[in-house]
Amino acid sequence: MTVLLVGLYYGHEFDMLAEAVEERGSDAVVVDTEEWPSDRPLLFDPSDGTVTLDDETVAVDDVEGVFVRHNGVFVPAVRDYTDGIVSEDDNPYAAITQLREYRGLVRSVLRAVDAAGGRVLPGLDGFGWQEASVAATRRLDRAGLPVPTAVATADGATARAFLERHERVVCKPVAEFGGVKPLTADDADVFDNLSTPVFLQELVPGDDVRAYVVDGSFEGAFEYISDTEGFSFKSGDEPPTPSPVELPAAAVEDAREAVAVSPMSFAAVDLRVTEESHTVLEVNAGGRFAASDEAGITDVTDALADALVA
């Protein structure tokens, strides 16, 4: 049987997961999407149920598991367009269409694997969760979880007022990922000519912590140690150092609940934690785990391999 690992290749993470899968007696096929779209083979034949990814051709019925990093599938289509690579006629709609169609084909493969009895992690609807981060925050809030005050808007006056009210906020993408930028009241003029929706969250106090949940089981957490004051691990110029952390029972339970209300079976929950409280910042489909696993703080790799291999 075969397990597919699909997405942008980040360091040793896919290698770690592939090794763990193969130790359990299954074949692991790593599909790095960094160079897609390109002339590299991508084919799904619904008549015989075969899928060709680069040099590998497998039958859907022989795929027992797929791990897909949703926010790393064909993001280069948009990034490369800014360099004039994706669309030869400089038509931005061509790049958008290309991104949609590539992802549509991957979704078809995932659903075919699921229909054949294979396991898809983090989940079939991981794309939708990442593409609607504002709705995701609303779902967490409705579940009674502690989340930051937030607003999503394309109106500069509304964005400015939110920033001035909270003094320190975080500017995040409404959909997908594209960098997280902390802002203070001194940065209010960035919204003077706002024409694209932004997602703003209050910058709550606390230490940055990432917790992992696989199939409802809490698989550990770590604290990001960085020289810069930011918002979660995404905001610094230098990679943060993972450090062991013992979460209060209430924070552990809220991390589990945050994933439970999402469509994912595996997710990384980013929190800010103080001695008195904690806040759930976001739930990431297929969040990265190599740093804490390699540091011996967590063992997400084995938990995922166990879930992927029947």
mmCIF file of C-alpha atoms in Angstrom, residues 1 62 186 196 224 243 265 267 282:
data_model
loop_
_atom_site.group_PDB
_atom_site.id
_atom_site.type_symbol
_atom_site.label_atom_id
_atom_site.label_comp_id
_atom_site.label_asym_id
_atom_site.label_seq_id
_atom_site.Cartn_x
_atom_site.Cartn_y
_atom_site.Cartn_z
ATOM 1 C CA MET A 1 0.000 0.000 0.000
ATOM 2 C CA ASP A 62 -3.857 1.240 -3.413
ATOM 3 C CA ASP A 186 1.885 54.723 14.438
ATOM 4 C CA THR A 196 -8.059 44.727 -0.599
ATOM 5 C CA TYR A 224 8.364 29.757 20.335
ATOM 6 C CA SER A 243 11.192 25.270 23.836
ATOM 7 C CA SER A 265 -8.426 15.417 12.066
ATOM 8 C CA ALA A 267 -4.127 20.514 13.090
ATOM 9 C CA GLU A 282 -5.865 30.129 14.807
#
